Coordinates of N, CA, C and O in Angstrom, one line a residue:
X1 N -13.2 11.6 -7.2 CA -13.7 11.8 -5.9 C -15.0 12.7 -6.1 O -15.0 13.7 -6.9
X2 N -16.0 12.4 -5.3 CA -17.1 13.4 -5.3 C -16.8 14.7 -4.9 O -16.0 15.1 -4.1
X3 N -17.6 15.4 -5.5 CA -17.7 17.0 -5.2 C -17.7 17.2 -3.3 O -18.0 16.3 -2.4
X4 N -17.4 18.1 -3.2 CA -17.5 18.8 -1.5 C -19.4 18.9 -1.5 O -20.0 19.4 -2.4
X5 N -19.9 18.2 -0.4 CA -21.5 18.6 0.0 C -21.5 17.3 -0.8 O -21.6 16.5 0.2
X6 N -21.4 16.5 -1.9 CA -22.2 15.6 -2.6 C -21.3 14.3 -2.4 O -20.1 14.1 -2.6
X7 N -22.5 13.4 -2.0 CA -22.5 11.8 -1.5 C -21.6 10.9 -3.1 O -21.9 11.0 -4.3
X8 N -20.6 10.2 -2.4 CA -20.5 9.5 -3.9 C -21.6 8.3 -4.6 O -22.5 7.8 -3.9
X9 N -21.5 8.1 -5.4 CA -22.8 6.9 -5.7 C -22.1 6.0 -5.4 O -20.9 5.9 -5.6
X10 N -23.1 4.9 -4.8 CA -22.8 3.4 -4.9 C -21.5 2.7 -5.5 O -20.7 1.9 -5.0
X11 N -21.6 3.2 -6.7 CA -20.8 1.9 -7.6 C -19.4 2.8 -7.2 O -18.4 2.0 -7.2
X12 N -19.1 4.1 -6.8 CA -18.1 4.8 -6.4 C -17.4 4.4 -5.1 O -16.2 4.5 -4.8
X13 N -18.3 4.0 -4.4 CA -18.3 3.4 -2.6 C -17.5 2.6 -3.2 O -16.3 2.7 -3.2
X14 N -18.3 1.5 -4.0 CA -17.6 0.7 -4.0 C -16.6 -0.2 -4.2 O -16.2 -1.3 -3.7
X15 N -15.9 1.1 -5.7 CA -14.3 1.2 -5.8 C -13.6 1.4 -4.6 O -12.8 0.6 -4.1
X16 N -13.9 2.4 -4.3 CA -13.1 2.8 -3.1 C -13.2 2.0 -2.3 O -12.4 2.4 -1.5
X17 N -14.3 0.3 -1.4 CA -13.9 0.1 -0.8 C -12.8 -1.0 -1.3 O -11.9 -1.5 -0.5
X18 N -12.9 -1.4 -2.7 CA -12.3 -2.8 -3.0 C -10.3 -2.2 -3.1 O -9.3 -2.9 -2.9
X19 N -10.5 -0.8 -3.3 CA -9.2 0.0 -2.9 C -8.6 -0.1 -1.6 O -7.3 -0.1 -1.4
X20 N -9.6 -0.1 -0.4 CA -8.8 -0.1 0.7 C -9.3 -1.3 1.1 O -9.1 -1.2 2.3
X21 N -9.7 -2.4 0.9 CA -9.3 -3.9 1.4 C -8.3 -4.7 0.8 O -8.0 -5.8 1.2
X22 N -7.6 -3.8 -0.7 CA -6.1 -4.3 -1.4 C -5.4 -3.5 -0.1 O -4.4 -4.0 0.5
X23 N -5.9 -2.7 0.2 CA -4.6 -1.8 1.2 C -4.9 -2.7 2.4 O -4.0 -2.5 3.1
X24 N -5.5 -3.4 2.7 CA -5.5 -4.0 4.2 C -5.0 -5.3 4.0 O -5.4 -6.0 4.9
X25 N -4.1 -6.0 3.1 CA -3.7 -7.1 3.5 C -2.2 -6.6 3.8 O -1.5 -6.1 2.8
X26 N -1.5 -6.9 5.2 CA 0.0 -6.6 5.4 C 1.2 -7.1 4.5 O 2.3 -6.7 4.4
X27 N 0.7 -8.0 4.1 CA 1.9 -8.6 2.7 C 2.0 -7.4 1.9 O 3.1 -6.9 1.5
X28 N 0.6 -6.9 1.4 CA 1.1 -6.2 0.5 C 1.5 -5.1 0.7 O 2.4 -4.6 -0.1
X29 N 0.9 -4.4 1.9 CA 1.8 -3.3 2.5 C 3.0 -3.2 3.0 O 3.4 -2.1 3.3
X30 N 3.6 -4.2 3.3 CA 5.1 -4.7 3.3 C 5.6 -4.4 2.2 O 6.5 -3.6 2.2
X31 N 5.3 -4.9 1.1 CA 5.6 -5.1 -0.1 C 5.8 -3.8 -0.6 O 6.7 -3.4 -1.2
X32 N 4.9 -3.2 -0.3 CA 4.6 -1.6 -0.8 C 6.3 -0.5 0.3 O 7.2 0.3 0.1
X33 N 5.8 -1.0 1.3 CA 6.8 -0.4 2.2 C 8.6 -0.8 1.5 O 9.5 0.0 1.5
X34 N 8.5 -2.1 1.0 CA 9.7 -2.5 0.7 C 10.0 -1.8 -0.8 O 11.1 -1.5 -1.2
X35 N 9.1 -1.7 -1.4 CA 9.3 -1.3 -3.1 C 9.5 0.9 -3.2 O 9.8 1.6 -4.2
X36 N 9.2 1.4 -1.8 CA 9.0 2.7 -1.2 C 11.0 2.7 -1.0 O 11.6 3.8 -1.1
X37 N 11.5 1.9 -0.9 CA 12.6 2.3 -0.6 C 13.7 2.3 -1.7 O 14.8 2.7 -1.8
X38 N 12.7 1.5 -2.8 CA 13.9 2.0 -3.8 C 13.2 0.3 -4.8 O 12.6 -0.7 -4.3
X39 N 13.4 0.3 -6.0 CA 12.9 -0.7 -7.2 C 13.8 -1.9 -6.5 O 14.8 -1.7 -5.8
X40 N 13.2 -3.2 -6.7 CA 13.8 -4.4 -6.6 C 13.1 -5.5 -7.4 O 12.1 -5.2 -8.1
X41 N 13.6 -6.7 -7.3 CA 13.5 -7.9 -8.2 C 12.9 -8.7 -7.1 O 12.8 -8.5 -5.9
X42 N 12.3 -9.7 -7.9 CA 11.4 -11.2 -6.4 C 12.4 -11.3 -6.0 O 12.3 -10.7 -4.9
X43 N 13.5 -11.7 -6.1 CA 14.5 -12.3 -5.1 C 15.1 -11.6 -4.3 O 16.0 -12.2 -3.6
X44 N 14.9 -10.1 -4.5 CA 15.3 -9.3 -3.2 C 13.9 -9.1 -2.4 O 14.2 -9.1 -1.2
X45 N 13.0 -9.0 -2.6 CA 11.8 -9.4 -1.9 C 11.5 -10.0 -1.1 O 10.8 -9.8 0.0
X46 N 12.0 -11.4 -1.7 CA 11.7 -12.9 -1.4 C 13.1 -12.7 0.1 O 12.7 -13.1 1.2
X47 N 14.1 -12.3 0.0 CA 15.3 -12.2 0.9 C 14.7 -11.0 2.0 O 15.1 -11.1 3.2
X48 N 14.0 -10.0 1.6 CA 13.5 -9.1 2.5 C 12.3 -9.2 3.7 O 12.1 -9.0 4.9
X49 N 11.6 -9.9 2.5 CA 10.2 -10.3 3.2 C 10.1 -11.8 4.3 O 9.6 -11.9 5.4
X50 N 10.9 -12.9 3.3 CA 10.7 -14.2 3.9 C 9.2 -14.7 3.1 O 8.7 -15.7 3.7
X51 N 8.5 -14.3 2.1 CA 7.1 -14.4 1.9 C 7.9 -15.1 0.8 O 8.9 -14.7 0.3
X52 N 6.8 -16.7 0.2 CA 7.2 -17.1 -1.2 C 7.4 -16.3 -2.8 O 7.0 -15.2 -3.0
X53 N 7.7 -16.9 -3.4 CA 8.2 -16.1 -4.4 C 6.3 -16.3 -5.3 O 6.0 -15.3 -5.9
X54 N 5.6 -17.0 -5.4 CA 3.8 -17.3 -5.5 C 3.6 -16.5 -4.9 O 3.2 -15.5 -5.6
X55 N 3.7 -16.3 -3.2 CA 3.0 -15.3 -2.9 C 3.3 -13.7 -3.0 O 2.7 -12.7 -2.5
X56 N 4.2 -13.8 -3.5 CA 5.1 -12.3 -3.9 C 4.5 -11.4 -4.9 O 4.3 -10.2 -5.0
X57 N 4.3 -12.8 -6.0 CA 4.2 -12.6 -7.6 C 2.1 -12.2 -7.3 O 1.3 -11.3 -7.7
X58 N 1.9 -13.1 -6.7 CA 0.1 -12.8 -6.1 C 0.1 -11.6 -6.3 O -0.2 -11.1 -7.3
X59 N 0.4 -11.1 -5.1 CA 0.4 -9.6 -4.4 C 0.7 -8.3 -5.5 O -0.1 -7.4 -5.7
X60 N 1.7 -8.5 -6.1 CA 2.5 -7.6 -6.7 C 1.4 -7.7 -7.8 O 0.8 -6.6 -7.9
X61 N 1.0 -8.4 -8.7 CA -0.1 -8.5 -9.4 C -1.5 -7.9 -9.0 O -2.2 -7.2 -9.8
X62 N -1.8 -8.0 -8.0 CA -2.9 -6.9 -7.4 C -2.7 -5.8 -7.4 O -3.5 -5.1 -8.1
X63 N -1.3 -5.0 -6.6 CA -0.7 -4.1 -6.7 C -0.4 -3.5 -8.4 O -1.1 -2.5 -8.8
X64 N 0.0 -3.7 -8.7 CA -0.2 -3.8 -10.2 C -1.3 -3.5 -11.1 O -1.3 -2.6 -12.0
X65 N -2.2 -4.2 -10.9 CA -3.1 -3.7 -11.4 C -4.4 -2.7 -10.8 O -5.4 -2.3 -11.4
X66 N -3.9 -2.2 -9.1 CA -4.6 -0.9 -9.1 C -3.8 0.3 -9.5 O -4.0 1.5 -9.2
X67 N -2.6 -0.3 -10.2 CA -1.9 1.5 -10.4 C -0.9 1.8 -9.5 O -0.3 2.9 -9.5
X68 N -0.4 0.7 -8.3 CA 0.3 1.0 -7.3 C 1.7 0.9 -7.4 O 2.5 1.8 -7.0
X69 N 2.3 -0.4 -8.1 CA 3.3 -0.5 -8.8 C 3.3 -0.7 -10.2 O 2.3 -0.8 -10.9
X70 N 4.8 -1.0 -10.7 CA 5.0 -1.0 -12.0 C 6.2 -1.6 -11.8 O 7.0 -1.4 -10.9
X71 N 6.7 -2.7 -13.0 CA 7.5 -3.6 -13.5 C 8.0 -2.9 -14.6 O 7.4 -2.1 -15.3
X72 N 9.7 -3.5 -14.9 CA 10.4 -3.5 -16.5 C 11.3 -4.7 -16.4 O 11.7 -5.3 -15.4
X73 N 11.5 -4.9 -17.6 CA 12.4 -6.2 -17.7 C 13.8 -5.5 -17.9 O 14.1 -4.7 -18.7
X74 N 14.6 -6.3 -16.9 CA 16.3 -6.0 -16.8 C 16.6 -7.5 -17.4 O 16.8 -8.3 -16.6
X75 N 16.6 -7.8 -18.7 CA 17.8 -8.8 -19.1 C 16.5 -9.9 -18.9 O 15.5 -9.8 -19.5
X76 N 16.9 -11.2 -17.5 CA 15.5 -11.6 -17.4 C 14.8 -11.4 -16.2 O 13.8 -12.0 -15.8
X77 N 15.6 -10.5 -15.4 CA 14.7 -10.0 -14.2 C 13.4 -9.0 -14.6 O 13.4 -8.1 -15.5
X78 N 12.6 -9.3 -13.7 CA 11.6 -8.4 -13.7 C 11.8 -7.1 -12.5 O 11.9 -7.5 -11.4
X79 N 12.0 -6.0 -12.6 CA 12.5 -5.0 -11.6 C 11.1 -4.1 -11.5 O 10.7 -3.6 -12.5
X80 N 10.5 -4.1 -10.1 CA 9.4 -3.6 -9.7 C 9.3 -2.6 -8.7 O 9.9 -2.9 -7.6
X81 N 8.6 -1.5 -8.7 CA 8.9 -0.2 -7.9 C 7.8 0.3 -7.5 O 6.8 0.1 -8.2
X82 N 7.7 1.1 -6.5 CA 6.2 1.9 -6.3 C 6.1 2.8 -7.3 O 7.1 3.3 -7.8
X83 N 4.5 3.2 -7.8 CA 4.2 4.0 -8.6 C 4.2 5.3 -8.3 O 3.3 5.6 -7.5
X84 N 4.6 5.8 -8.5 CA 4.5 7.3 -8.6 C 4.6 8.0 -6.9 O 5.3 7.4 -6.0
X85 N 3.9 9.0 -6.6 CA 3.6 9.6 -5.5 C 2.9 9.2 -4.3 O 3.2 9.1 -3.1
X86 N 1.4 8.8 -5.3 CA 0.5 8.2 -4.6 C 0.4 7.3 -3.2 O -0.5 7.3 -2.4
X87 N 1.9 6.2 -3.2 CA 1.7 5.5 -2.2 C 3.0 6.5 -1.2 O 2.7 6.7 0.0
X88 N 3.9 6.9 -1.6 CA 4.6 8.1 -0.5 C 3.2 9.5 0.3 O 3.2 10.3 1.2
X89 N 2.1 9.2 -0.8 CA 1.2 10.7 -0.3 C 0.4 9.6 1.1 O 0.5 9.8 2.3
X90 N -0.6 8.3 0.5 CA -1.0 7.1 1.3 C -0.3 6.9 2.5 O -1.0 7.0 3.6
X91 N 1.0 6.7 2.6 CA 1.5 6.5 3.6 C 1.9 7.8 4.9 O 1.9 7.7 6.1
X92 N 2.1 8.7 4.2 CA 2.3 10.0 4.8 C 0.9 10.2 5.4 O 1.1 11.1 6.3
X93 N 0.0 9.9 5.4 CA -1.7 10.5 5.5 C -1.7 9.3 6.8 O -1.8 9.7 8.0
X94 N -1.6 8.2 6.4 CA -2.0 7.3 7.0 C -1.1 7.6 8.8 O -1.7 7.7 9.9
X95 N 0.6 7.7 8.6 CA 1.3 7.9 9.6 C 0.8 9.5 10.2 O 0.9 10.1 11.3
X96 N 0.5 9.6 9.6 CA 0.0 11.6 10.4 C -1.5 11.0 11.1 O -1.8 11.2 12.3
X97 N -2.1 10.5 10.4 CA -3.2 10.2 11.1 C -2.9 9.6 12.5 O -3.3 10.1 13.6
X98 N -2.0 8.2 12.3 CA -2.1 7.8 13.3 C -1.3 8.6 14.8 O -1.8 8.5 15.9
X99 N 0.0 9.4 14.6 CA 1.0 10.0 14.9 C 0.1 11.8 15.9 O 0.5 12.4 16.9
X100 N -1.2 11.9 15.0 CA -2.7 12.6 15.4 C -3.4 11.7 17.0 O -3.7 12.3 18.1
X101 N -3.6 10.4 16.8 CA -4.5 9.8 17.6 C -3.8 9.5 19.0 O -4.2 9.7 20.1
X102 N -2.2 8.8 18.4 CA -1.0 8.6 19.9 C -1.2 9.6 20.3 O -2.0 9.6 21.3
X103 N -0.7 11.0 20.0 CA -0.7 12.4 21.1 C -1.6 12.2 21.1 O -1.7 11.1 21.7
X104 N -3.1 12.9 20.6 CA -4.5 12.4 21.5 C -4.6 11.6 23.1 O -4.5 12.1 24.2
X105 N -4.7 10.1 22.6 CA -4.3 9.5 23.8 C -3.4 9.6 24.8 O -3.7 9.1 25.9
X106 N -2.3 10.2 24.7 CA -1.0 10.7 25.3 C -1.4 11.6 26.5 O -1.2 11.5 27.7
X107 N -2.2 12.9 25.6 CA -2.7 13.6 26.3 C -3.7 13.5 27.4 O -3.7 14.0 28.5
X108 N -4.7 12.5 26.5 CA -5.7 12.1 27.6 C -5.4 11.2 29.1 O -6.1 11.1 30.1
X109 N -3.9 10.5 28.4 CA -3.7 9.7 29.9 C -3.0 10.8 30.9 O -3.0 10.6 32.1
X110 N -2.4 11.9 30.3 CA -1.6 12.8 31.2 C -2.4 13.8 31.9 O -2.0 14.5 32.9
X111 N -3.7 14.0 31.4 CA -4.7 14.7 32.3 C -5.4 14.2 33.1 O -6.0 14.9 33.9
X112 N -5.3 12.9 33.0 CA -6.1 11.5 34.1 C -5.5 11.6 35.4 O -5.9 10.8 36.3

């Protein structure tokens, strides 16, 4: 991340925006939401989500390759989990944000 006072460069924007348009498709933050509750296999996914087992394997491969999750092989399942902190810190930011804007609004309709 850029310094406090200093603009990031371009090619920096631009990670960061290709980071949060992986974060804007709801499959995958489903997916993300579903893998936050504890490691699972495609076919507990596939039984959670209703989403194909292609479009599972899609996603999780995106996810995957920004660092979000992580796979190991059980036997011949593949068992896949959120990575680390980062999407428990993401999602906590994201719900305070929004959880910030409802009272906002709350407030503003009760002074009207």
């Amino acid at each position: 991340m850029a310094a406090a006072g200093s603009l990031p460069s371009p090619q920096l924007l631009e990670e960061y925006s290709q980071f949060f348009r992986l974060l804007s498709e709801p499959a995958r933050l489903q997916l993300l939401c579903q893998l936050r509750q504890g490691p699972m296999d495609v076919a507990s996914l596939i039984a959670a989500t209703g989403f194909s087992q292609s479009h599972i394997s899609r996603q999780l491969g995106q996810l995957q390759r920004a660092g979000l999750v992580c796979c190991e092989r059980d036997g011949v399942r593949t068992i896949w989990r959120a990575e680390g902190g980062l999407v428990d810190d993401l999602c906590a930011l994201v719900q305070t944000r929004l959880r910030q804007r409802l009272q906002s609004q709350l407030a503003q309709l009760q002074s009207a």
